[in-house]
Amino acid sequence: MSDKQSDGHGNLTYYIIGAIVAAIGAGFFIPEIAVKFKVGGEVFLSLLMMMVVPLVISSVMSGILGLGDVRKLGKPGGVAVGYYMCTTVLAVTVGLIAVNILKPGVNKELAAAKEKWEDATGDEKVKAEEELNALKASIQKNLDDSASSNEEAAHAVEAENKRKDAAKNEEAAQERKQEAQAALVKAKEALAKDPEKESLQQQVIEAEANKDSADKAYAKAVAQRNAAGEEKTIWDILENILLMLVTDNLFKSAAEMSLLPLIVFSIIFAAMLTTMGDKVFAITRMINQANAALMSFVMLLMNIAPIGIFCLVASKFGEANLEGKLAEMAGQQGFYIITILVGLGFHMFVTLFFAYWFFTRKNPITFFKNMSQAVLTAFSTASSSATLPVTMECAVDKAGISEKSTKFVLPLGATINMDGTALYEAAAAIFIAQIYFPITGQDLTMQTQVIIAVTATLAAIGAAGIPEAGLVTMLIVLNAAGLPVEAIGLILMVDWLLDRFRTAVNCFGDSVGAAIVDGYMEDDSVSSENLEPEGAGA
Ligand code: ASP
């Protein structure tokens, strides 16, 4: 790692912090005015997003070209993937510990009512049971009222419910079909014994008609179930992750901002270029120059970051205030928010700080200050992908991480390494289980916790680096743990806020990864400048 690391977080960081504080104040006190800044926020976000695809392609390619030989990626690549896996598992563990200790979902009122019912006798018991049931019913109602503040999640819940209904219908239709078949066999047997009897002949005709209609109903139910799709299981997530690596159309992936196939393509393409020598000199130089120009563009954009961030945060907090979401933060939801924040805080300031110090022997606080603009941008945009240009800029220019590491570790990390999301998904699923299981009488077993841990890890890898993507993959975790998908309504209202914090952790986790991998980069790699012909101007 180069010695360029400084604590030059500069005034810009303070301007950004000031902008966030002012924006939150505006959202609280003058929400009607705060929401008017939405367009400014959207412009800033679009400017960042606009650069993501060209920056990912050019930086990954330029990174590989800088290595000179793709085989040199082996060791740092292995370290990067190992780091992603270890920190994600640690994050999930921290999330599970936090939610199990703080128990934000455990309803004390319900526990007390249950105890009262258990201790009561005679008339008291009847009364206590009524109270207990009323309480359970009100909690159930909360679960059912899945307020849909996230359109995508609401659609996913709707699709999931349709799928469940279709599966139930299919089962019923199949039963009817079997019954009709059995009735027909019986009627035919009876007729065989007494072929002349008219009533038996009539029964066979009716049984045949009945079977015919049951067959048709079954075929229809099967078609409906097929159309509604299969239940998403852990295998589906694995399959999805594998499929996410490739694409049949690069332009479609670029348009949808699915970065993984673009990264895979860029690695292979650049690897090919490194084997072609002088013949590809022009394109090699063009890639490096385009990358350098895009990075300058990011630096320019950072000058307006405080304004853009103010608009983004003010409009989001203002909107949340007007929609009554801020009020949600009292009571049980507040305790849930605190639990997630404690977990995220521990992971960021203890686990990641320690990992950074352990592998680089440098001061994690200085590193955090150097990366603070990226962390604050992640908080403001709630998108790791949109923050990527800023993360790269801070990593190279402020934290002094070599370009070689940042160019492939950060784009890959922004796509698959999401510690904050993994921690959040695990903790949120247990929170829901803590609320839901006492109503159904189920126990929160170790097995359920393990299932939640594994699915949360995979769901985080599969989540896109966009706002509230974790909420959508959360449905898979709930399904796997046997929790009702509607229960997502319990966490929807505060997700917009938690998303910001977990995105900040995702982004910081990627930066620590780049710093660690930097120590494993071979020093003899070809630098971008060496690819230029002598005397060629950049
Ligand atoms: N918004 C997060 C990110 O971009 C993903 C999520 O957890 O929803 O990193």
Coordinates of C-alpha atoms and ligand atoms in Angstrom, one line a residue:
M1 CA 0.0 0.0 0.0
S2 CA 1.3 3.4 -0.8
D3 CA 2.2 5.9 1.8
K4 CA 0.0 8.5 0.3
Q5 CA -2.5 8.1 3.1
S6 CA -3.2 11.4 4.7
D7 CA -5.8 12.7 7.0
G8 CA -6.8 15.2 4.3
H9 CA -10.5 14.9 4.7
G10 CA -10.6 18.6 3.9
N11 CA -13.4 21.1 4.3
L12 CA -15.7 19.2 1.9
T13 CA -16.4 16.6 4.5
Y14 CA -17.5 19.2 7.0
Y15 CA -19.7 20.8 4.3
I16 CA -21.3 17.5 3.7
I17 CA -21.9 16.8 7.4
G18 CA -23.3 20.3 7.7
A19 CA -25.6 19.7 4.7
I20 CA -26.9 16.4 6.2
V21 CA -27.6 18.0 9.6
A22 CA -29.4 21.0 7.9
A23 CA -31.3 18.7 5.7
I24 CA -32.5 16.5 8.6
G25 CA -33.5 19.7 10.4
A26 CA -35.5 20.9 7.4
G27 CA -37.2 17.5 7.0
F28 CA -38.3 17.7 10.7
F29 CA -39.3 21.4 10.9
I30 CA -40.3 22.5 7.5
P31 CA -41.2 19.3 5.7
E32 CA -43.4 21.0 3.1
I33 CA -40.5 23.1 1.9
A34 CA -38.0 20.3 2.3
V35 CA -39.8 18.0 -0.2
K36 CA -39.4 20.7 -2.8
F37 CA -35.7 19.9 -3.0
K38 CA -36.5 16.5 -4.4
V39 CA -35.6 17.5 -8.0
G40 CA -32.1 18.7 -6.9
G41 CA -31.5 15.4 -5.2
E42 CA -32.6 13.5 -8.3
V43 CA -30.2 15.5 -10.5
F44 CA -27.3 14.8 -8.2
L45 CA -28.2 11.1 -8.0
S46 CA -28.5 10.8 -11.7
L47 CA -25.2 12.5 -12.2
L48 CA -23.6 9.9 -10.0
M49 CA -25.5 7.0 -11.5
M50 CA -24.7 8.2 -15.0
M51 CA -21.0 7.5 -14.3
V52 CA -21.3 4.1 -12.8
V53 CA -21.4 1.9 -15.9
P54 CA -18.6 3.6 -17.9
L55 CA -16.6 3.9 -14.7
V56 CA -17.0 0.2 -13.8
I57 CA -16.1 -1.0 -17.3
S58 CA -13.1 1.4 -17.7
S59 CA -11.7 0.9 -14.2
V60 CA -11.9 -2.9 -14.2
M61 CA -10.4 -3.0 -17.7
S62 CA -7.7 -0.5 -16.8
G63 CA -7.0 -2.4 -13.5
I64 CA -6.4 -5.7 -15.4
L65 CA -4.3 -3.9 -18.0
G66 CA -2.3 -2.3 -15.2
L67 CA -1.6 -5.8 -13.8
G68 CA -0.2 -6.8 -17.2
D69 CA -1.3 -10.4 -16.8
V70 CA -4.7 -11.5 -15.5
R71 CA -3.0 -14.4 -13.6
K72 CA -1.6 -11.9 -11.2
L73 CA -5.2 -11.3 -10.1
G74 CA -5.3 -14.8 -8.6
K75 CA -3.9 -14.0 -5.1
P76 CA -5.5 -10.6 -4.6
G77 CA -8.7 -11.9 -6.1
G78 CA -8.8 -14.8 -3.6
V79 CA -8.0 -12.5 -0.8
A80 CA -10.9 -10.2 -1.9
V81 CA -13.4 -13.0 -2.1
G82 CA -12.2 -14.4 1.2
Y83 CA -12.5 -11.0 2.8
Y84 CA -16.1 -10.5 1.4
M85 CA -17.2 -13.9 2.8
C86 CA -15.6 -13.6 6.2
T87 CA -16.8 -10.1 6.9
T88 CA -20.3 -10.9 5.7
V89 CA -20.5 -13.9 8.0
L90 CA -19.2 -11.8 10.9
A91 CA -21.8 -9.2 10.1
V92 CA -24.6 -11.7 10.2
T93 CA -23.3 -13.1 13.5
V94 CA -23.2 -9.6 15.0
G95 CA -26.8 -9.0 13.8
L96 CA -28.0 -12.2 15.3
I97 CA -26.3 -11.5 18.6
A98 CA -27.7 -8.0 18.8
V99 CA -31.3 -9.0 18.1
N100 CA -31.1 -11.9 20.5
I101 CA -29.7 -9.9 23.3
L102 CA -31.9 -6.7 22.8
K103 CA -35.0 -8.6 21.8
P104 CA -36.8 -5.7 20.1
G105 CA -39.6 -7.9 18.8
V106 CA -40.5 -9.5 22.1
N107 CA -43.8 -8.1 23.2
K108 CA -43.7 -7.7 26.9
E109 CA -47.5 -7.1 27.1
L110 CA -48.1 -10.4 25.4
A111 CA -45.7 -12.2 27.6
A112 CA -47.3 -10.7 30.7
A113 CA -50.8 -11.6 29.4
K114 CA -49.7 -15.2 28.7
E115 CA -48.2 -15.5 32.2
K116 CA -51.4 -14.1 33.7
W117 CA -53.5 -16.6 31.8
E118 CA -51.2 -19.5 32.9
D119 CA -51.5 -18.5 36.5
A120 CA -55.3 -17.8 36.5
T121 CA -58.0 -20.2 37.5
G122 CA -61.8 -20.3 37.1
D123 CA -63.5 -17.1 35.9
E124 CA -60.2 -15.3 35.9
K125 CA -58.8 -17.7 33.4
V126 CA -61.7 -17.1 31.0
K127 CA -61.1 -13.4 31.3
A128 CA -57.3 -13.7 30.9
E129 CA -57.8 -15.9 27.8
E130 CA -60.1 -13.3 26.3
E131 CA -57.4 -10.6 26.9
L132 CA -54.7 -12.8 25.5
N133 CA -56.6 -13.6 22.4
A134 CA -57.5 -9.9 21.9
L135 CA -53.9 -9.0 22.1
K136 CA -52.9 -11.7 19.7
A137 CA -55.6 -10.6 17.3
S138 CA -54.3 -7.0 17.4
I139 CA -50.8 -8.1 16.7
Q140 CA -52.0 -10.3 13.9
K141 CA -53.8 -7.3 12.4
N142 CA -50.6 -5.3 12.5
L143 CA -49.0 -8.1 10.6
D144 CA -51.7 -8.2 8.0
D145 CA -51.7 -4.4 7.4
S146 CA -48.6 -4.6 5.2
A147 CA -48.5 -0.9 4.4
S148 CA -46.8 -0.7 1.1
S149 CA -44.3 2.1 1.1
N150 CA -42.0 0.1 -1.1
E151 CA -43.6 -0.6 -4.4
E152 CA -41.3 -3.4 -5.4
A153 CA -41.6 -5.2 -2.0
A154 CA -45.4 -4.7 -2.1
H155 CA -45.5 -6.4 -5.6
A156 CA -43.3 -9.2 -4.4
V157 CA -45.7 -9.8 -1.4
E158 CA -48.7 -9.7 -3.8
A159 CA -47.0 -12.2 -6.1
E160 CA -46.1 -14.4 -3.2
N161 CA -49.7 -14.5 -2.0
K162 CA -50.9 -15.3 -5.4
R163 CA -48.5 -18.1 -5.6
K164 CA -49.6 -19.5 -2.3
D165 CA -53.3 -19.3 -3.3
A166 CA -52.6 -21.0 -6.6
A167 CA -50.7 -23.8 -4.9
K168 CA -53.7 -24.3 -2.5
N169 CA -56.1 -24.3 -5.4
E170 CA -54.0 -26.8 -7.2
E171 CA -54.0 -29.1 -4.2
A172 CA -57.8 -28.9 -3.8
A173 CA -58.3 -29.5 -7.6
Q174 CA -56.1 -32.5 -7.4
E175 CA -58.0 -33.9 -4.5
R176 CA -61.3 -33.4 -6.4
K177 CA -59.8 -35.1 -9.5
Q178 CA -58.8 -38.1 -7.5
E179 CA -62.2 -38.3 -5.8
A180 CA -64.0 -38.1 -9.2
Q181 CA -61.7 -40.8 -10.5
A182 CA -62.4 -43.1 -7.6
A183 CA -66.1 -42.5 -7.9
L184 CA -66.0 -43.4 -11.6
V185 CA -64.2 -46.6 -10.9
K186 CA -66.7 -47.5 -8.2
A187 CA -69.7 -46.7 -10.5
K188 CA -68.2 -48.8 -13.3
E189 CA -67.6 -51.7 -11.0
A190 CA -71.2 -51.6 -9.8
L191 CA -72.4 -51.4 -13.4
A192 CA -70.2 -54.4 -14.4
K193 CA -72.1 -56.5 -11.8
D194 CA -75.5 -55.4 -13.1
P195 CA -75.0 -54.0 -16.6
E196 CA -78.8 -53.7 -17.4
K197 CA -79.7 -51.5 -14.4
E198 CA -80.6 -48.1 -15.7
S199 CA -79.8 -46.1 -12.5
L200 CA -76.3 -47.6 -12.5
Q201 CA -75.8 -46.6 -16.1
Q202 CA -76.9 -43.1 -15.2
Q203 CA -74.4 -43.0 -12.3
V204 CA -71.5 -43.9 -14.6
I205 CA -72.5 -41.2 -17.1
E206 CA -72.7 -38.7 -14.2
A207 CA -69.4 -39.9 -12.8
E208 CA -67.8 -39.6 -16.2
A209 CA -69.0 -36.0 -16.6
N210 CA -67.9 -35.2 -13.1
K211 CA -64.4 -36.6 -13.7
D212 CA -64.2 -34.7 -17.0
S213 CA -65.0 -31.4 -15.2
A214 CA -62.5 -32.2 -12.4
D215 CA -59.8 -33.0 -14.9
K216 CA -60.4 -29.6 -16.6
A217 CA -60.4 -27.7 -13.3
Y218 CA -57.2 -29.4 -12.3
A219 CA -55.5 -28.5 -15.6
K220 CA -56.6 -24.9 -15.2
A221 CA -55.3 -24.9 -11.6
V222 CA -51.9 -26.3 -12.7
A223 CA -51.7 -23.6 -15.4
Q224 CA -52.5 -20.9 -12.9
R225 CA -49.9 -22.3 -10.4
N226 CA -47.3 -22.4 -13.2
A227 CA -48.1 -18.8 -14.1
A228 CA -47.8 -17.7 -10.5
G229 CA -44.3 -19.2 -10.3
E230 CA -42.6 -21.5 -7.8
E231 CA -41.7 -20.8 -4.2
K232 CA -38.3 -19.1 -3.9
T233 CA -35.9 -21.3 -2.0
I234 CA -32.3 -21.1 -1.1
W235 CA -31.4 -23.0 -4.3
D236 CA -33.2 -20.3 -6.3
I237 CA -30.9 -17.7 -4.7
L238 CA -27.8 -19.7 -5.5
E239 CA -29.0 -20.2 -9.0
N240 CA -29.7 -16.5 -9.3
I241 CA -26.3 -15.6 -8.0
L242 CA -24.7 -17.8 -10.6
L243 CA -26.9 -16.4 -13.4
M244 CA -26.1 -12.9 -12.2
L245 CA -22.5 -13.4 -13.4
V246 CA -23.4 -13.6 -17.0
T247 CA -25.7 -11.9 -19.5
D248 CA -26.9 -12.6 -23.0
N249 CA -26.9 -8.9 -23.7
L250 CA -24.3 -6.5 -22.4
F251 CA -26.3 -3.4 -23.3
K252 CA -29.3 -4.7 -21.4
S253 CA -27.1 -5.3 -18.3
A254 CA -25.7 -1.8 -18.7
A255 CA -29.2 -0.3 -19.0
E256 CA -30.3 -2.2 -15.9
M257 CA -27.1 -1.4 -14.1
S258 CA -26.4 -5.1 -13.4
L259 CA -22.8 -4.6 -12.8
L260 CA -21.6 -8.2 -12.3
P261 CA -21.8 -9.3 -15.9
L262 CA -20.1 -6.1 -16.9
I263 CA -17.3 -6.8 -14.5
V264 CA -16.9 -10.4 -15.8
F265 CA -16.9 -9.1 -19.4
S266 CA -14.4 -6.4 -18.6
I267 CA -12.0 -8.8 -16.8
I268 CA -12.1 -11.2 -19.8
F269 CA -11.9 -8.5 -22.4
A270 CA -8.9 -6.8 -20.7
A271 CA -7.2 -10.2 -20.1
M272 CA -7.4 -10.8 -23.9
L273 CA -5.9 -7.4 -24.6
T274 CA -3.0 -8.1 -22.3
T275 CA -2.1 -11.1 -24.6
M276 CA -2.3 -9.1 -27.8
G277 CA 0.7 -6.9 -27.5
D278 CA 1.2 -3.8 -29.7
K279 CA -1.7 -4.6 -32.0
V280 CA -4.1 -3.3 -29.3
F281 CA -2.1 -0.4 -28.3
A282 CA -4.7 2.2 -29.2
I283 CA -7.6 0.7 -27.4
T284 CA -5.5 0.0 -24.3
R285 CA -4.5 3.6 -24.2
M286 CA -8.1 4.7 -24.8
I287 CA -9.3 2.7 -21.9
N288 CA -6.8 4.2 -19.5
Q289 CA -7.5 7.7 -20.7
A290 CA -11.2 7.3 -20.4
N291 CA -10.8 6.0 -16.9
A292 CA -8.6 8.9 -15.9
A293 CA -11.1 11.4 -17.4
L294 CA -14.0 9.8 -15.6
M295 CA -12.2 10.0 -12.3
S296 CA -11.6 13.7 -12.9
F297 CA -15.3 14.1 -13.6
V298 CA -16.0 12.5 -10.2
M299 CA -13.7 15.0 -8.5
L300 CA -15.6 17.8 -10.2
L301 CA -18.9 16.4 -9.2
M302 CA -17.8 16.2 -5.6
N303 CA -17.7 20.0 -5.5
I304 CA -21.5 20.1 -5.7
A305 CA -21.9 17.1 -3.4
P306 CA -23.0 19.2 -0.3
I307 CA -25.8 20.8 -2.3
G308 CA -26.8 17.5 -3.9
I309 CA -26.7 15.7 -0.6
F310 CA -28.7 18.4 1.1
C311 CA -31.5 18.1 -1.5
L312 CA -31.5 14.3 -1.3
V313 CA -31.7 14.1 2.5
A314 CA -34.0 17.0 3.0
S315 CA -36.6 15.7 0.5
K316 CA -36.4 12.2 1.9
F317 CA -36.8 13.2 5.5
G318 CA -39.5 15.8 4.6
E319 CA -41.4 13.1 2.7
A320 CA -41.0 10.6 5.6
N321 CA -42.3 13.3 8.0
L322 CA -45.3 14.2 5.9
E323 CA -46.2 10.5 5.5
G324 CA -46.1 10.0 9.2
K325 CA -43.1 7.7 9.0
L326 CA -41.1 9.6 11.6
A327 CA -43.8 8.9 14.1
E328 CA -43.3 5.2 13.5
M329 CA -40.0 5.5 15.2
A330 CA -41.5 5.6 18.6
G331 CA -42.2 2.4 20.6
Q332 CA -41.3 -1.0 19.2
Q333 CA -40.1 0.3 15.9
G334 CA -37.7 2.6 17.7
F335 CA -36.2 -0.2 19.7
Y336 CA -35.9 -2.2 16.4
I337 CA -34.1 0.7 14.8
I338 CA -31.7 1.0 17.8
T339 CA -31.0 -2.7 17.7
I340 CA -30.0 -2.6 14.0
L341 CA -27.9 0.6 14.6
V342 CA -26.1 -1.0 17.5
G343 CA -25.3 -4.0 15.3
L344 CA -24.2 -1.9 12.3
G345 CA -22.2 0.4 14.6
F346 CA -20.4 -2.6 16.1
H347 CA -19.6 -4.0 12.7
M348 CA -18.3 -0.8 11.3
F349 CA -16.3 0.5 14.3
V350 CA -15.2 -2.7 15.9
T351 CA -15.0 -5.5 13.3
L352 CA -14.0 -3.5 10.3
F353 CA -11.7 -1.2 12.2
F354 CA -10.0 -4.2 13.7
A355 CA -9.7 -6.0 10.4
Y356 CA -8.2 -2.8 8.9
W357 CA -5.7 -2.4 11.7
F358 CA -4.8 -6.1 11.8
F359 CA -4.0 -6.4 8.1
T360 CA -2.5 -3.0 7.4
R361 CA -1.1 -1.9 10.8
K362 CA -2.4 1.6 10.1
N363 CA -4.8 3.8 12.1
P364 CA -8.4 2.9 11.2
I365 CA -9.6 6.3 12.5
T366 CA -7.5 8.1 10.0
F367 CA -8.7 5.7 7.3
F368 CA -12.3 6.3 8.3
K369 CA -11.8 10.1 8.1
N370 CA -10.3 9.6 4.6
M371 CA -13.3 7.6 3.5
S372 CA -15.8 9.8 5.2
Q373 CA -17.1 11.5 2.1
A374 CA -17.9 8.1 0.5
V375 CA -19.6 7.0 3.7
L376 CA -21.7 10.1 3.9
T377 CA -22.6 9.9 0.3
A378 CA -23.7 6.3 0.8
F379 CA -25.8 7.5 3.7
S380 CA -27.4 10.2 1.5
T381 CA -28.0 8.1 -1.6
A382 CA -28.8 4.8 0.0
S383 CA -27.1 3.2 -3.0
S384 CA -23.7 1.5 -3.1
S385 CA -23.7 1.6 -6.8
A386 CA -24.3 5.4 -7.0
T387 CA -21.7 5.9 -4.3
L388 CA -19.1 3.8 -6.2
P389 CA -17.5 6.8 -8.1
V390 CA -17.0 8.7 -4.8
T391 CA -15.7 5.6 -3.0
M392 CA -13.1 5.1 -5.7
E393 CA -12.1 8.7 -5.6
C394 CA -11.7 8.7 -1.8
A395 CA -9.8 5.4 -1.8
V396 CA -7.2 6.5 -4.3
D397 CA -6.9 10.3 -3.6
K398 CA -7.4 10.4 0.1
A399 CA -6.8 7.0 1.6
G400 CA -3.8 6.3 -0.7
I401 CA -4.9 2.9 -1.8
S402 CA -3.3 1.9 -5.1
E403 CA -5.4 2.2 -8.2
K404 CA -4.6 -1.5 -9.0
S405 CA -6.6 -2.6 -5.9
T406 CA -9.5 -0.1 -6.1
K407 CA -10.1 -0.7 -9.7
F408 CA -11.4 -4.2 -9.3
V409 CA -12.0 -4.6 -5.5
L410 CA -14.4 -1.7 -5.2
P411 CA -16.7 -2.4 -8.2
L412 CA -16.9 -6.0 -7.2
G413 CA -17.4 -5.1 -3.6
A414 CA -20.2 -2.6 -4.4
T415 CA -22.0 -5.5 -6.2
I416 CA -21.6 -8.5 -3.9
N417 CA -20.1 -7.4 -0.6
M418 CA -22.9 -6.1 1.6
D419 CA -22.1 -6.5 5.2
G420 CA -24.7 -4.0 6.3
T421 CA -27.4 -5.6 4.3
A422 CA -26.6 -9.1 5.5
L423 CA -26.6 -7.9 9.2
Y424 CA -29.9 -6.1 8.7
E425 CA -31.6 -9.0 6.9
A426 CA -30.7 -11.5 9.6
A427 CA -31.6 -9.1 12.5
A428 CA -34.9 -8.0 10.8
A429 CA -36.0 -11.6 10.2
I430 CA -35.4 -12.5 13.9
F431 CA -37.3 -9.4 14.9
I432 CA -40.3 -10.5 12.9
A433 CA -40.0 -14.0 14.3
Q434 CA -40.0 -12.5 17.8
I435 CA -43.2 -10.8 17.1
Y436 CA -44.9 -13.5 15.0
F437 CA -44.0 -16.8 16.7
P438 CA -45.7 -16.1 20.1
I439 CA -49.0 -15.7 18.2
T440 CA -48.6 -19.0 16.4
G441 CA -47.1 -20.8 19.3
Q442 CA -43.9 -21.6 17.4
D443 CA -40.5 -21.5 19.0
L444 CA -37.5 -19.6 17.7
T445 CA -35.2 -22.6 17.4
M446 CA -31.5 -22.6 16.7
Q447 CA -32.3 -24.3 13.4
T448 CA -34.4 -21.3 12.3
Q449 CA -31.6 -19.0 13.3
V450 CA -29.1 -20.9 11.2
I451 CA -31.5 -20.9 8.2
I452 CA -31.9 -17.2 8.6
A453 CA -28.1 -16.7 8.8
V454 CA -27.4 -18.6 5.7
T455 CA -30.2 -17.1 3.6
A456 CA -29.4 -13.6 4.8
T457 CA -25.8 -14.0 3.7
L458 CA -26.9 -15.2 0.2
A459 CA -29.7 -12.6 0.0
A460 CA -27.1 -9.9 0.7
I461 CA -24.8 -11.1 -2.1
G462 CA -27.8 -11.2 -4.4
A463 CA -29.1 -7.7 -3.5
A464 CA -28.4 -4.9 -5.9
G465 CA -26.6 -1.8 -4.8
I466 CA -29.7 0.3 -5.1
P467 CA -32.1 1.8 -2.5
E468 CA -34.1 -0.7 -0.5
A469 CA -32.9 -3.6 -2.5
G470 CA -32.4 -5.5 0.7
L471 CA -36.1 -5.3 1.4
V472 CA -36.9 -7.3 -1.7
T473 CA -34.4 -10.1 -1.0
M474 CA -35.7 -10.1 2.5
L475 CA -38.8 -11.9 1.3
I476 CA -36.6 -15.0 0.5
V477 CA -35.2 -15.0 4.1
L478 CA -38.8 -14.8 5.5
N479 CA -39.9 -17.6 3.2
A480 CA -37.0 -19.8 4.2
A481 CA -37.6 -19.2 7.9
G482 CA -41.3 -20.0 7.6
L483 CA -42.4 -16.5 8.4
P484 CA -45.3 -14.8 6.6
V485 CA -44.2 -12.5 3.8
E486 CA -46.8 -10.0 4.8
A487 CA -44.9 -9.5 8.0
I488 CA -42.5 -7.3 6.0
G489 CA -45.1 -4.6 6.6
L490 CA -43.7 -4.4 10.1
I491 CA -40.4 -3.1 8.9
L492 CA -41.4 -1.3 5.7
M493 CA -42.1 2.0 7.3
V494 CA -38.6 2.5 8.8
D495 CA -36.6 0.8 6.0
W496 CA -35.9 4.0 4.2
L497 CA -33.9 5.1 7.2
L498 CA -32.1 1.9 8.0
D499 CA -31.2 1.5 4.3
R500 CA -29.0 4.6 4.6
F501 CA -27.1 3.3 7.6
R502 CA -26.6 -0.2 6.1
T503 CA -25.5 1.3 2.8
A504 CA -22.8 3.3 4.6
V505 CA -21.6 0.1 6.2
N506 CA -21.6 -1.7 2.9
C507 CA -19.5 1.0 1.3
F508 CA -17.0 1.3 4.2
G509 CA -16.7 -2.5 4.2
D510 CA -15.7 -2.4 0.5
S511 CA -13.1 0.3 1.2
V512 CA -11.5 -1.8 4.0
G513 CA -11.4 -4.7 1.6
A514 CA -9.6 -2.6 -1.0
A515 CA -7.1 -1.5 1.6
I516 CA -6.4 -5.1 2.8
V517 CA -6.2 -6.5 -0.8
D518 CA -3.7 -3.7 -1.5
G519 CA -1.2 -5.5 0.7
Y520 CA -1.4 -8.6 -1.5
M521 CA -0.9 -6.8 -4.9
E522 CA 2.3 -7.6 -6.6
D523 CA 4.6 -4.6 -6.9
D524 CA 6.0 -5.5 -10.3
S525 CA 2.7 -5.0 -12.1
V526 CA 2.6 -2.7 -15.1
S527 CA 1.4 0.8 -14.3
S528 CA -1.1 2.5 -16.5
E529 CA 1.6 5.0 -17.6
N530 CA 3.9 2.1 -18.8
L531 CA 1.2 1.3 -21.3
E532 CA 1.7 4.6 -23.0
P533 CA 4.1 4.8 -25.9
E534 CA 7.1 7.0 -25.3
G535 CA 6.3 10.6 -25.9
A536 CA 2.5 9.9 -26.2
G537 CA 0.5 12.6 -24.6
A538 CA -2.3 11.5 -22.3
Ligands
ASP1 N1 -29.2 0.1 -0.5 C1 -28.3 -0.9 -0.2 C2 -27.0 -0.6 -1.1 O1 -27.1 0.0 -2.1 C3 -28.8 -2.3 -0.5 C4 -29.8 -2.6 0.5 O2 -29.5 -3.1 1.6 O3 -31.0 -2.3 0.3 O4 -26.0 -1.1 -0.7

